[in-house]
Amino acid sequence: MTDEVAAAKAAAAEYKSSENDGAGPETVFDNILSGKWPSDKVYEDDLSLAFRDINPQAPVHVVVIPKNRDGLVKLSNAREDQKDILGHLMYVAQSVGKKECPDGFRIVINDGEHGAQSVYHLHLHVLGGRQLNWPPG
């Protein structure tokens, strides 16, 4: 089992044990948003924050998150009234991707334990800066 898969399994267990309100436990992203932990910001607006991943999987690895989690702990929890923020996050991700990776990029969303999600606050990974392989997993 890879470190990422092990982290995802641990995060899923922690999330499942705290599902009473659907918000999930506090995450590293909450600490970044509050300013408690630093981040290398790439982009910020009223709705979202994009920053460099501390464990990059490609030369360019930026994470895009909503500032207000509002139950968006994973994509499969998205509600119809959250379509605007989902579209905004995709738009921010493509803007970051075009700027950081002019030759192309990949956007990844990990969802749940089998999707290797290790932080239960919806986030998009923008990966690039080199030729990416397919299939990814």
mmCIF file of N, CA and C in Angstrom:
data_model
loop_
_atom_site.group_PDB
_atom_site.id
_atom_site.type_symbol
_atom_site.label_atom_id
_atom_site.label_comp_id
_atom_site.label_asym_id
_atom_site.label_seq_id
_atom_site.Cartn_x
_atom_site.Cartn_y
_atom_site.Cartn_z
ATOM 1 N N MET A 1 0.837 -1.168 0.000
ATOM 2 C CA MET A 1 0.000 0.000 0.000
ATOM 3 C C MET A 1 0.893 1.245 0.000
ATOM 4 N N THR A 2 0.599 2.190 -0.896
ATOM 5 C CA THR A 2 1.401 3.420 -0.954
ATOM 6 C C THR A 2 1.065 4.331 0.218
ATOM 7 N N ASP A 3 1.938 5.301 0.462
ATOM 8 C CA ASP A 3 1.695 6.268 1.535
ATOM 9 C C ASP A 3 0.401 7.041 1.293
ATOM 10 N N GLU A 4 0.127 7.388 0.032
ATOM 11 C CA GLU A 4 -1.085 8.135 -0.287
ATOM 12 C C GLU A 4 -2.334 7.322 0.004
ATOM 13 N N VAL A 5 -2.302 6.037 -0.343
ATOM 14 C CA VAL A 5 -3.452 5.170 -0.079
ATOM 15 C C VAL A 5 -3.635 4.995 1.424
ATOM 16 N N ALA A 6 -2.547 4.814 2.145
ATOM 17 C CA ALA A 6 -2.632 4.688 3.605
ATOM 18 C C ALA A 6 -3.198 5.971 4.216
ATOM 19 N N ALA A 7 -2.757 7.118 3.740
ATOM 20 C CA ALA A 7 -3.269 8.400 4.238
ATOM 21 C C ALA A 7 -4.750 8.542 3.921
ATOM 22 N N ALA A 8 -5.149 8.102 2.735
ATOM 23 C CA ALA A 8 -6.555 8.180 2.350
ATOM 24 C C ALA A 8 -7.418 7.283 3.232
ATOM 25 N N LYS A 9 -6.938 6.094 3.528
ATOM 26 C CA LYS A 9 -7.690 5.190 4.404
ATOM 27 C C LYS A 9 -7.826 5.780 5.805
ATOM 28 N N ALA A 10 -6.760 6.363 6.324
ATOM 29 C CA ALA A 10 -6.807 6.986 7.651
ATOM 30 C C ALA A 10 -7.762 8.183 7.647
ATOM 31 N N ALA A 11 -7.703 9.003 6.607
ATOM 32 C CA ALA A 11 -8.577 10.169 6.512
ATOM 33 C C ALA A 11 -10.035 9.746 6.387
ATOM 34 N N ALA A 12 -10.295 8.691 5.625
ATOM 35 C CA ALA A 12 -11.669 8.195 5.474
ATOM 36 C C ALA A 12 -12.214 7.709 6.812
ATOM 37 N N ALA A 13 -11.402 7.019 7.571
ATOM 38 C CA ALA A 13 -11.832 6.531 8.885
ATOM 39 C C ALA A 13 -12.148 7.711 9.807
ATOM 40 N N GLU A 14 -11.296 8.729 9.793
ATOM 41 C CA GLU A 14 -11.529 9.910 10.634
ATOM 42 C C GLU A 14 -12.789 10.635 10.192
ATOM 43 N N TYR A 15 -12.979 10.757 8.874
ATOM 44 C CA TYR A 15 -14.169 11.424 8.349
ATOM 45 C C TYR A 15 -15.428 10.648 8.745
ATOM 46 N N LYS A 16 -15.413 9.338 8.559
ATOM 47 C CA LYS A 16 -16.587 8.517 8.883
ATOM 48 C C LYS A 16 -16.937 8.601 10.366
ATOM 49 N N SER A 17 -15.932 8.711 11.214
ATOM 50 C CA SER A 17 -16.199 8.787 12.653
ATOM 51 C C SER A 17 -16.745 10.145 13.069
ATOM 52 N N SER A 18 -16.713 11.127 12.166
ATOM 53 C CA SER A 18 -17.187 12.471 12.508
ATOM 54 C C SER A 18 -18.355 12.909 11.626
ATOM 55 N N GLU A 19 -18.995 11.983 10.942
ATOM 56 C CA GLU A 19 -20.023 12.325 9.952
ATOM 57 C C GLU A 19 -21.357 12.797 10.524
ATOM 58 N N ASN A 20 -21.470 12.954 11.809
ATOM 59 C CA ASN A 20 -22.765 13.324 12.379
ATOM 60 C C ASN A 20 -23.350 14.582 11.750
ATOM 61 N N ASP A 21 -22.528 15.597 11.522
ATOM 62 C CA ASP A 21 -23.037 16.831 10.942
ATOM 63 C C ASP A 21 -22.699 16.982 9.462
ATOM 64 N N GLY A 22 -21.979 16.019 8.896
ATOM 65 C CA GLY A 22 -21.615 16.070 7.483
ATOM 66 C C GLY A 22 -20.459 16.989 7.160
ATOM 67 N N ALA A 23 -19.983 17.751 8.143
ATOM 68 C CA ALA A 23 -18.909 18.709 7.888
ATOM 69 C C ALA A 23 -17.537 18.065 7.930
ATOM 70 N N GLY A 24 -17.423 16.950 8.603
ATOM 71 C CA GLY A 24 -16.123 16.306 8.727
ATOM 72 C C GLY A 24 -15.252 17.018 9.743
ATOM 73 N N PRO A 25 -14.109 16.422 10.049
ATOM 74 C CA PRO A 25 -13.201 17.015 11.032
ATOM 75 C C PRO A 25 -12.464 18.222 10.451
ATOM 76 N N GLU A 26 -11.867 19.027 11.323
ATOM 77 C CA GLU A 26 -11.025 20.134 10.873
ATOM 78 C C GLU A 26 -9.892 19.555 10.028
ATOM 79 N N THR A 27 -9.496 20.290 9.002
ATOM 80 C CA THR A 27 -8.464 19.801 8.099
ATOM 81 C C THR A 27 -7.292 20.772 8.028
ATOM 82 N N VAL A 28 -6.231 20.334 7.390
ATOM 83 C CA VAL A 28 -5.076 21.187 7.132
ATOM 84 C C VAL A 28 -5.507 22.444 6.370
ATOM 85 N N PHE A 29 -6.501 22.311 5.502
ATOM 86 C CA PHE A 29 -6.957 23.465 4.730
ATOM 87 C C PHE A 29 -7.619 24.512 5.630
ATOM 88 N N ASP A 30 -8.313 24.071 6.683
ATOM 89 C CA ASP A 30 -8.885 25.026 7.636
ATOM 90 C C ASP A 30 -7.769 25.840 8.291
ATOM 91 N N ASN A 31 -6.667 25.176 8.610
ATOM 92 C CA ASN A 31 -5.527 25.872 9.216
ATOM 93 C C ASN A 31 -4.871 26.842 8.242
ATOM 94 N N ILE A 32 -4.827 26.488 6.977
ATOM 95 C CA ILE A 32 -4.280 27.394 5.958
ATOM 96 C C ILE A 32 -5.211 28.589 5.770
ATOM 97 N N LEU A 33 -6.511 28.328 5.670
ATOM 98 C CA LEU A 33 -7.466 29.421 5.478
ATOM 99 C C LEU A 33 -7.485 30.395 6.652
ATOM 100 N N SER A 34 -7.311 29.880 7.863
ATOM 101 C CA SER A 34 -7.329 30.744 9.045
ATOM 102 C C SER A 34 -6.025 31.527 9.217
ATOM 103 N N GLY A 35 -4.988 31.143 8.469
ATOM 104 C CA GLY A 35 -3.694 31.786 8.598
ATOM 105 C C GLY A 35 -2.814 31.161 9.662
ATOM 106 N N LYS A 36 -3.336 30.125 10.316
ATOM 107 C CA LYS A 36 -2.560 29.427 11.352
ATOM 108 C C LYS A 36 -1.328 28.762 10.738
ATOM 109 N N TRP A 37 -1.495 28.221 9.512
ATOM 110 C CA TRP A 37 -0.386 27.593 8.786
ATOM 111 C C TRP A 37 -0.125 28.389 7.518
ATOM 112 N N PRO A 38 1.139 28.551 7.158
ATOM 113 C CA PRO A 38 1.452 29.302 5.939
ATOM 114 C C PRO A 38 1.179 28.469 4.680
ATOM 115 N N SER A 39 1.065 29.163 3.577
ATOM 116 C CA SER A 39 0.951 28.488 2.278
ATOM 117 C C SER A 39 1.616 29.365 1.232
ATOM 118 N N ASP A 40 2.012 28.740 0.133
ATOM 119 C CA ASP A 40 2.589 29.459 -0.995
ATOM 120 C C ASP A 40 1.445 29.758 -1.961
ATOM 121 N N LYS A 41 0.768 30.886 -1.752
ATOM 122 C CA LYS A 41 -0.426 31.230 -2.522
ATOM 123 C C LYS A 41 -0.086 31.522 -3.970
ATOM 124 N N VAL A 42 -0.923 30.997 -4.837
ATOM 125 C CA VAL A 42 -0.808 31.225 -6.275
ATOM 126 C C VAL A 42 -1.935 32.142 -6.737
ATOM 127 N N TYR A 43 -3.106 32.000 -6.095
ATOM 128 C CA TYR A 43 -4.289 32.775 -6.477
ATOM 129 C C TYR A 43 -5.225 32.838 -5.273
ATOM 130 N N GLU A 44 -5.941 33.958 -5.154
ATOM 131 C CA GLU A 44 -6.949 34.080 -4.106
ATOM 132 C C GLU A 44 -8.010 35.067 -4.542
ATOM 133 N N ASP A 45 -9.271 34.737 -4.257
ATOM 134 C CA ASP A 45 -10.379 35.657 -4.426
ATOM 135 C C ASP A 45 -11.340 35.441 -3.257
ATOM 136 N N ASP A 46 -12.513 36.035 -3.317
ATOM 137 C CA ASP A 46 -13.457 35.927 -2.200
ATOM 138 C C ASP A 46 -13.957 34.505 -1.966
ATOM 139 N N LEU A 47 -13.942 33.669 -3.008
ATOM 140 C CA LEU A 47 -14.526 32.337 -2.925
ATOM 141 C C LEU A 47 -13.513 31.207 -2.832
ATOM 142 N N SER A 48 -12.290 31.447 -3.288
ATOM 143 C CA SER A 48 -11.347 30.339 -3.413
ATOM 144 C C SER A 48 -9.913 30.755 -3.093
ATOM 145 N N LEU A 49 -9.112 29.734 -2.861
ATOM 146 C CA LEU A 49 -7.688 29.913 -2.617
ATOM 147 C C LEU A 49 -6.947 28.825 -3.384
ATOM 148 N N ALA A 50 -5.853 29.196 -4.038
ATOM 149 C CA ALA A 50 -4.997 28.229 -4.735
ATOM 150 C C ALA A 50 -3.583 28.392 -4.192
ATOM 151 N N PHE A 51 -2.954 27.271 -3.880
ATOM 152 C CA PHE A 51 -1.611 27.295 -3.289
ATOM 153 C C PHE A 51 -0.838 26.067 -3.731
ATOM 154 N N ARG A 52 0.477 26.151 -3.644
ATOM 155 C CA ARG A 52 1.329 25.034 -4.045
ATOM 156 C C ARG A 52 1.241 23.903 -3.025
ATOM 157 N N ASP A 53 1.131 22.680 -3.529
ATOM 158 C CA ASP A 53 1.069 21.495 -2.673
ATOM 159 C C ASP A 53 2.416 21.297 -1.983
ATOM 160 N N ILE A 54 2.405 20.927 -0.708
ATOM 161 C CA ILE A 54 3.668 20.731 0.026
ATOM 162 C C ILE A 54 4.314 19.392 -0.302
ATOM 163 N N ASN A 55 3.578 18.515 -0.990
ATOM 164 C CA ASN A 55 4.110 17.224 -1.416
ATOM 165 C C ASN A 55 3.826 17.064 -2.912
ATOM 166 N N PRO A 56 4.492 17.858 -3.760
ATOM 167 C CA PRO A 56 4.138 17.883 -5.183
ATOM 168 C C PRO A 56 4.368 16.548 -5.887
ATOM 169 N N GLN A 57 3.409 16.229 -6.763
ATOM 170 C CA GLN A 57 3.474 15.007 -7.554
ATOM 171 C C GLN A 57 3.882 15.294 -9.000
ATOM 172 N N ALA A 58 4.164 16.537 -9.289
ATOM 173 C CA ALA A 58 4.632 16.981 -10.608
ATOM 174 C C ALA A 58 5.382 18.301 -10.377
ATOM 175 N N PRO A 59 6.157 18.762 -11.360
ATOM 176 C CA PRO A 59 6.871 20.036 -11.187
ATOM 177 C C PRO A 59 5.941 21.189 -10.796
ATOM 178 N N VAL A 60 4.737 21.197 -11.339
ATOM 179 C CA VAL A 60 3.706 22.147 -10.918
ATOM 180 C C VAL A 60 2.597 21.336 -10.271
ATOM 181 N N HIS A 61 2.294 21.645 -9.026
ATOM 182 C CA HIS A 61 1.204 20.975 -8.310
ATOM 183 C C HIS A 61 0.557 22.011 -7.407
ATOM 184 N N VAL A 62 -0.581 22.516 -7.862
ATOM 185 C CA VAL A 62 -1.317 23.550 -7.145
ATOM 186 C C VAL A 62 -2.650 22.960 -6.693
ATOM 187 N N VAL A 63 -3.064 23.310 -5.485
ATOM 188 C CA VAL A 63 -4.333 22.868 -4.925
ATOM 189 C C VAL A 63 -5.285 24.063 -4.901
ATOM 190 N N VAL A 64 -6.515 23.847 -5.365
ATOM 191 C CA VAL A 64 -7.539 24.887 -5.386
ATOM 192 C C VAL A 64 -8.660 24.451 -4.451
ATOM 193 N N ILE A 65 -9.018 25.327 -3.494
ATOM 194 C CA ILE A 65 -10.055 24.984 -2.525
ATOM 195 C C ILE A 65 -11.097 26.093 -2.416
ATOM 196 N N PRO A 66 -12.326 25.707 -2.029
ATOM 197 C CA PRO A 66 -13.302 26.746 -1.693
ATOM 198 C C PRO A 66 -12.980 27.285 -0.306
ATOM 199 N N LYS A 67 -13.152 28.569 -0.105
ATOM 200 C CA LYS A 67 -12.902 29.144 1.214
ATOM 201 C C LYS A 67 -13.975 28.723 2.219
ATOM 202 N N ASN A 68 -15.195 28.569 1.758
ATOM 203 C CA ASN A 68 -16.287 28.127 2.608
ATOM 204 C C ASN A 68 -16.592 26.668 2.268
ATOM 205 N N ARG A 69 -16.248 25.758 3.164
ATOM 206 C CA ARG A 69 -16.435 24.330 2.889
ATOM 207 C C ARG A 69 -17.911 23.989 2.719
ATOM 208 N N ASP A 70 -18.793 24.517 3.549
ATOM 209 C CA ASP A 70 -20.242 24.362 3.421
ATOM 210 C C ASP A 70 -20.674 22.934 3.062
ATOM 211 N N GLY A 71 -20.100 21.955 3.725
ATOM 212 C CA GLY A 71 -20.463 20.566 3.463
ATOM 213 C C GLY A 71 -19.751 19.943 2.279
ATOM 214 N N LEU A 72 -18.957 20.730 1.543
ATOM 215 C CA LEU A 72 -18.229 20.193 0.388
ATOM 216 C C LEU A 72 -16.955 19.501 0.870
ATOM 217 N N VAL A 73 -17.148 18.379 1.524
ATOM 218 C CA VAL A 73 -15.995 17.619 1.991
ATOM 219 C C VAL A 73 -15.483 16.691 0.897
ATOM 220 N N LYS A 74 -16.360 16.344 -0.023
ATOM 221 C CA LYS A 74 -15.966 15.549 -1.191
ATOM 222 C C LYS A 74 -16.942 15.844 -2.322
ATOM 223 N N LEU A 75 -16.502 15.644 -3.540
ATOM 224 C CA LEU A 75 -17.318 15.986 -4.702
ATOM 225 C C LEU A 75 -18.657 15.260 -4.683
ATOM 226 N N SER A 76 -18.661 14.018 -4.260
ATOM 227 C CA SER A 76 -19.910 13.251 -4.256
ATOM 228 C C SER A 76 -20.918 13.766 -3.228
ATOM 229 N N ASN A 77 -20.527 14.719 -2.384
ATOM 230 C CA ASN A 77 -21.458 15.353 -1.441
ATOM 231 C C ASN A 77 -22.029 16.654 -1.986
ATOM 232 N N ALA A 78 -21.622 17.060 -3.183
ATOM 233 C CA ALA A 78 -22.062 18.345 -3.726
ATOM 234 C C ALA A 78 -23.578 18.381 -3.880
ATOM 235 N N ARG A 79 -24.131 19.544 -3.537
ATOM 236 C CA ARG A 79 -25.570 19.771 -3.669
ATOM 237 C C ARG A 79 -25.836 20.616 -4.921
ATOM 238 N N GLU A 80 -27.069 20.601 -5.377
ATOM 239 C CA GLU A 80 -27.422 21.376 -6.564
ATOM 240 C C GLU A 80 -27.139 22.868 -6.356
ATOM 241 N N ASP A 81 -27.345 23.380 -5.141
ATOM 242 C CA ASP A 81 -27.108 24.799 -4.901
ATOM 243 C C ASP A 81 -25.620 25.153 -4.857
ATOM 244 N N GLN A 82 -24.747 24.176 -5.013
ATOM 245 C CA GLN A 82 -23.305 24.429 -5.015
ATOM 246 C C GLN A 82 -22.701 24.406 -6.424
ATOM 247 N N LYS A 83 -23.558 24.347 -7.442
ATOM 248 C CA LYS A 83 -23.044 24.315 -8.818
ATOM 249 C C LYS A 83 -22.199 25.534 -9.153
ATOM 250 N N ASP A 84 -22.566 26.688 -8.645
ATOM 251 C CA ASP A 84 -21.799 27.906 -8.951
ATOM 252 C C ASP A 84 -20.386 27.828 -8.393
ATOM 253 N N ILE A 85 -20.233 27.389 -7.145
ATOM 254 C CA ILE A 85 -18.882 27.304 -6.569
ATOM 255 C C ILE A 85 -18.082 26.205 -7.265
ATOM 256 N N LEU A 86 -18.742 25.118 -7.653
ATOM 257 C CA LEU A 86 -18.019 24.060 -8.376
ATOM 258 C C LEU A 86 -17.489 24.592 -9.706
ATOM 259 N N GLY A 87 -18.316 25.336 -10.419
ATOM 260 C CA GLY A 87 -17.875 25.942 -11.680
ATOM 261 C C GLY A 87 -16.765 26.958 -11.459
ATOM 262 N N HIS A 88 -16.877 27.719 -10.395
ATOM 263 C CA HIS A 88 -15.846 28.707 -10.078
ATOM 264 C C HIS A 88 -14.506 28.025 -9.801
ATOM 265 N N LEU A 89 -14.534 26.944 -9.031
ATOM 266 C CA LEU A 89 -13.296 26.217 -8.727
ATOM 267 C C LEU A 89 -12.656 25.669 -10.001
ATOM 268 N N MET A 90 -13.476 25.146 -10.918
ATOM 269 C CA MET A 90 -12.932 24.660 -12.194
ATOM 270 C C MET A 90 -12.341 25.808 -13.005
ATOM 271 N N TYR A 91 -13.015 26.949 -12.995
ATOM 272 C CA TYR A 91 -12.500 28.099 -13.732
ATOM 273 C C TYR A 91 -11.161 28.561 -13.154
ATOM 274 N N VAL A 92 -11.076 28.627 -11.828
ATOM 275 C CA VAL A 92 -9.815 29.018 -11.182
ATOM 276 C C VAL A 92 -8.730 28.005 -11.522
ATOM 277 N N ALA A 93 -9.071 26.712 -11.464
ATOM 278 C CA ALA A 93 -8.079 25.662 -11.767
ATOM 279 C C ALA A 93 -7.553 25.803 -13.194
ATOM 280 N N GLN A 94 -8.424 26.055 -14.153
ATOM 281 C CA GLN A 94 -7.950 26.188 -15.544
ATOM 282 C C GLN A 94 -7.144 27.459 -15.710
ATOM 283 N N SER A 95 -7.500 28.530 -14.996
ATOM 284 C CA SER A 95 -6.718 29.767 -15.079
ATOM 285 C C SER A 95 -5.305 29.556 -14.543
ATOM 286 N N VAL A 96 -5.218 28.883 -13.399
ATOM 287 C CA VAL A 96 -3.910 28.565 -12.814
ATOM 288 C C VAL A 96 -3.141 27.647 -13.760
ATOM 289 N N GLY A 97 -3.826 26.635 -14.295
ATOM 290 C CA GLY A 97 -3.174 25.695 -15.210
ATOM 291 C C GLY A 97 -2.608 26.380 -16.438
ATOM 292 N N LYS A 98 -3.375 27.260 -17.058
ATOM 293 C CA LYS A 98 -2.897 27.972 -18.256
ATOM 294 C C LYS A 98 -1.680 28.825 -17.948
ATOM 295 N N LYS A 99 -1.693 29.479 -16.785
ATOM 296 C CA LYS A 99 -0.582 30.353 -16.411
ATOM 297 C C LYS A 99 0.668 29.560 -16.049
ATOM 298 N N GLU A 100 0.495 28.518 -15.255
ATOM 299 C CA GLU A 100 1.632 27.757 -14.716
ATOM 300 C C GLU A 100 2.150 26.686 -15.682
ATOM 301 N N CYS A 101 1.264 26.191 -16.552
ATOM 302 C CA CYS A 101 1.613 25.052 -17.424
ATOM 303 C C CYS A 101 1.130 25.333 -18.849
ATOM 304 N N PRO A 102 1.800 26.226 -19.573
ATOM 305 C CA PRO A 102 1.314 26.610 -20.898
ATOM 306 C C PRO A 102 1.265 25.468 -21.905
ATOM 307 N N ASP A 103 1.991 24.371 -21.660
ATOM 308 C CA ASP A 103 1.975 23.242 -22.593
ATOM 309 C C ASP A 103 0.918 22.196 -22.255
ATOM 310 N N GLY A 104 0.154 22.419 -21.196
ATOM 311 C CA GLY A 104 -0.916 21.509 -20.815
ATOM 312 C C GLY A 104 -0.835 21.131 -19.350
ATOM 313 N N PHE A 105 -1.955 20.662 -18.819
ATOM 314 C CA PHE A 105 -2.046 20.330 -17.406
ATOM 315 C C PHE A 105 -3.176 19.332 -17.199
ATOM 316 N N ARG A 106 -3.254 18.808 -16.004
ATOM 317 C CA ARG A 106 -4.321 17.881 -15.619
ATOM 318 C C ARG A 106 -4.961 18.413 -14.352
ATOM 319 N N ILE A 107 -6.286 18.290 -14.268
ATOM 320 C CA ILE A 107 -7.027 18.627 -13.054
ATOM 321 C C ILE A 107 -7.554 17.323 -12.479
ATOM 322 N N VAL A 108 -7.285 17.112 -11.194
ATOM 323 C CA VAL A 108 -7.681 15.868 -10.519
ATOM 324 C C VAL A 108 -8.489 16.211 -9.278
ATOM 325 N N ILE A 109 -9.573 15.458 -9.066
ATOM 326 C CA ILE A 109 -10.335 15.526 -7.824
ATOM 327 C C ILE A 109 -10.416 14.107 -7.283
ATOM 328 N N ASN A 110 -9.840 13.893 -6.121
ATOM 329 C CA ASN A 110 -9.936 12.591 -5.465
ATOM 330 C C ASN A 110 -11.203 12.594 -4.615
ATOM 331 N N ASP A 111 -11.978 11.506 -4.695
ATOM 332 C CA ASP A 111 -13.245 11.455 -3.972
ATOM 333 C C ASP A 111 -13.351 10.168 -3.164
ATOM 334 N N GLY A 112 -13.363 10.300 -1.861
ATOM 335 C CA GLY A 112 -13.567 9.158 -0.977
ATOM 336 C C GLY A 112 -12.345 8.266 -0.843
ATOM 337 N N GLU A 113 -12.524 7.228 -0.064
ATOM 338 C CA GLU A 113 -11.419 6.321 0.258
ATOM 339 C C GLU A 113 -10.815 5.668 -0.982
ATOM 340 N N HIS A 114 -11.636 5.116 -1.860
ATOM 341 C CA HIS A 114 -11.101 4.449 -3.050
ATOM 342 C C HIS A 114 -10.567 5.438 -4.080
ATOM 343 N N GLY A 115 -10.962 6.694 -3.964
ATOM 344 C CA GLY A 115 -10.415 7.747 -4.819
ATOM 345 C C GLY A 115 -9.145 8.350 -4.250
ATOM 346 N N ALA A 116 -8.671 7.796 -3.123
ATOM 347 C CA ALA A 116 -7.436 8.236 -2.451
ATOM 348 C C ALA A 116 -7.528 9.678 -1.954
ATOM 349 N N GLN A 117 -8.730 10.077 -1.467
ATOM 350 C CA GLN A 117 -8.882 11.411 -0.894
ATOM 351 C C GLN A 117 -8.302 11.407 0.512
ATOM 352 N N SER A 118 -7.333 12.283 0.760
ATOM 353 C CA SER A 118 -6.681 12.305 2.072
ATOM 354 C C SER A 118 -7.023 13.544 2.893
ATOM 355 N N VAL A 119 -7.728 14.524 2.296
ATOM 356 C CA VAL A 119 -8.192 15.694 3.034
ATOM 357 C C VAL A 119 -9.674 15.872 2.701
ATOM 358 N N TYR A 120 -10.509 15.860 3.718
ATOM 359 C CA TYR A 120 -11.955 15.956 3.514
ATOM 360 C C TYR A 120 -12.432 17.406 3.543
ATOM 361 N N HIS A 121 -11.969 18.123 2.543
ATOM 362 C CA HIS A 121 -12.376 19.489 2.190
ATOM 363 C C HIS A 121 -12.167 19.477 0.678
ATOM 364 N N LEU A 122 -13.246 19.594 -0.089
ATOM 365 C CA LEU A 122 -13.126 19.476 -1.544
ATOM 366 C C LEU A 122 -11.940 20.283 -2.047
ATOM 367 N N HIS A 123 -11.141 19.663 -2.911
ATOM 368 C CA HIS A 123 -10.003 20.368 -3.489
ATOM 369 C C HIS A 123 -9.681 19.791 -4.859
ATOM 370 N N LEU A 124 -9.182 20.660 -5.716
ATOM 371 C CA LEU A 124 -8.786 20.293 -7.068
ATOM 372 C C LEU A 124 -7.274 20.386 -7.157
ATOM 373 N N HIS A 125 -6.661 19.381 -7.743
ATOM 374 C CA HIS A 125 -5.218 19.394 -7.973
ATOM 375 C C HIS A 125 -4.982 19.832 -9.415
ATOM 376 N N VAL A 126 -4.119 20.799 -9.596
ATOM 377 C CA VAL A 126 -3.675 21.204 -10.934
ATOM 378 C C VAL A 126 -2.244 20.693 -11.064
ATOM 379 N N LEU A 127 -2.032 19.756 -11.997
ATOM 380 C CA LEU A 127 -0.737 19.101 -12.169
ATOM 381 C C LEU A 127 -0.193 19.364 -13.565
ATOM 382 N N GLY A 128 1.102 19.620 -13.647
ATOM 383 C CA GLY A 128 1.719 19.824 -14.952
ATOM 384 C C GLY A 128 3.192 20.147 -14.820
ATOM 385 N N GLY A 129 3.707 20.777 -15.860
ATOM 386 C CA GLY A 129 5.123 21.120 -15.877
ATOM 387 C C GLY A 129 5.993 20.036 -16.474
ATOM 388 N N ARG A 130 5.376 18.958 -16.921
ATOM 389 C CA ARG A 130 6.070 17.857 -17.600
ATOM 390 C C ARG A 130 5.018 17.038 -18.341
ATOM 391 N N GLN A 131 5.473 16.101 -19.161
ATOM 392 C CA GLN A 131 4.541 15.198 -19.828
ATOM 393 C C GLN A 131 3.949 14.257 -18.784
ATOM 394 N N LEU A 132 2.634 14.259 -18.664
ATOM 395 C CA LEU A 132 1.946 13.360 -17.743
ATOM 396 C C LEU A 132 1.599 12.064 -18.457
ATOM 397 N N ASN A 133 1.586 10.972 -17.730
ATOM 398 C CA ASN A 133 1.287 9.665 -18.312
ATOM 399 C C ASN A 133 -0.188 9.302 -18.170
ATOM 400 N N TRP A 134 -0.611 8.325 -18.978
ATOM 401 C CA TRP A 134 -1.987 7.813 -18.919
ATOM 402 C C TRP A 134 -1.936 6.307 -19.094
ATOM 403 N N PRO A 135 -2.684 5.534 -18.374
ATOM 404 C CA PRO A 135 -3.637 5.947 -17.352
ATOM 405 C C PRO A 135 -2.942 6.363 -16.059
ATOM 406 N N PRO A 136 -3.610 7.178 -15.249
ATOM 407 C CA PRO A 136 -2.979 7.733 -14.062
ATOM 408 C C PRO A 136 -2.862 6.787 -12.877
ATOM 409 N N GLY A 137 -3.734 5.773 -12.757
ATOM 410 C CA GLY A 137 -3.694 5.095 -11.491
ATOM 411 C C GLY A 137 -3.643 3.646 -11.450
#
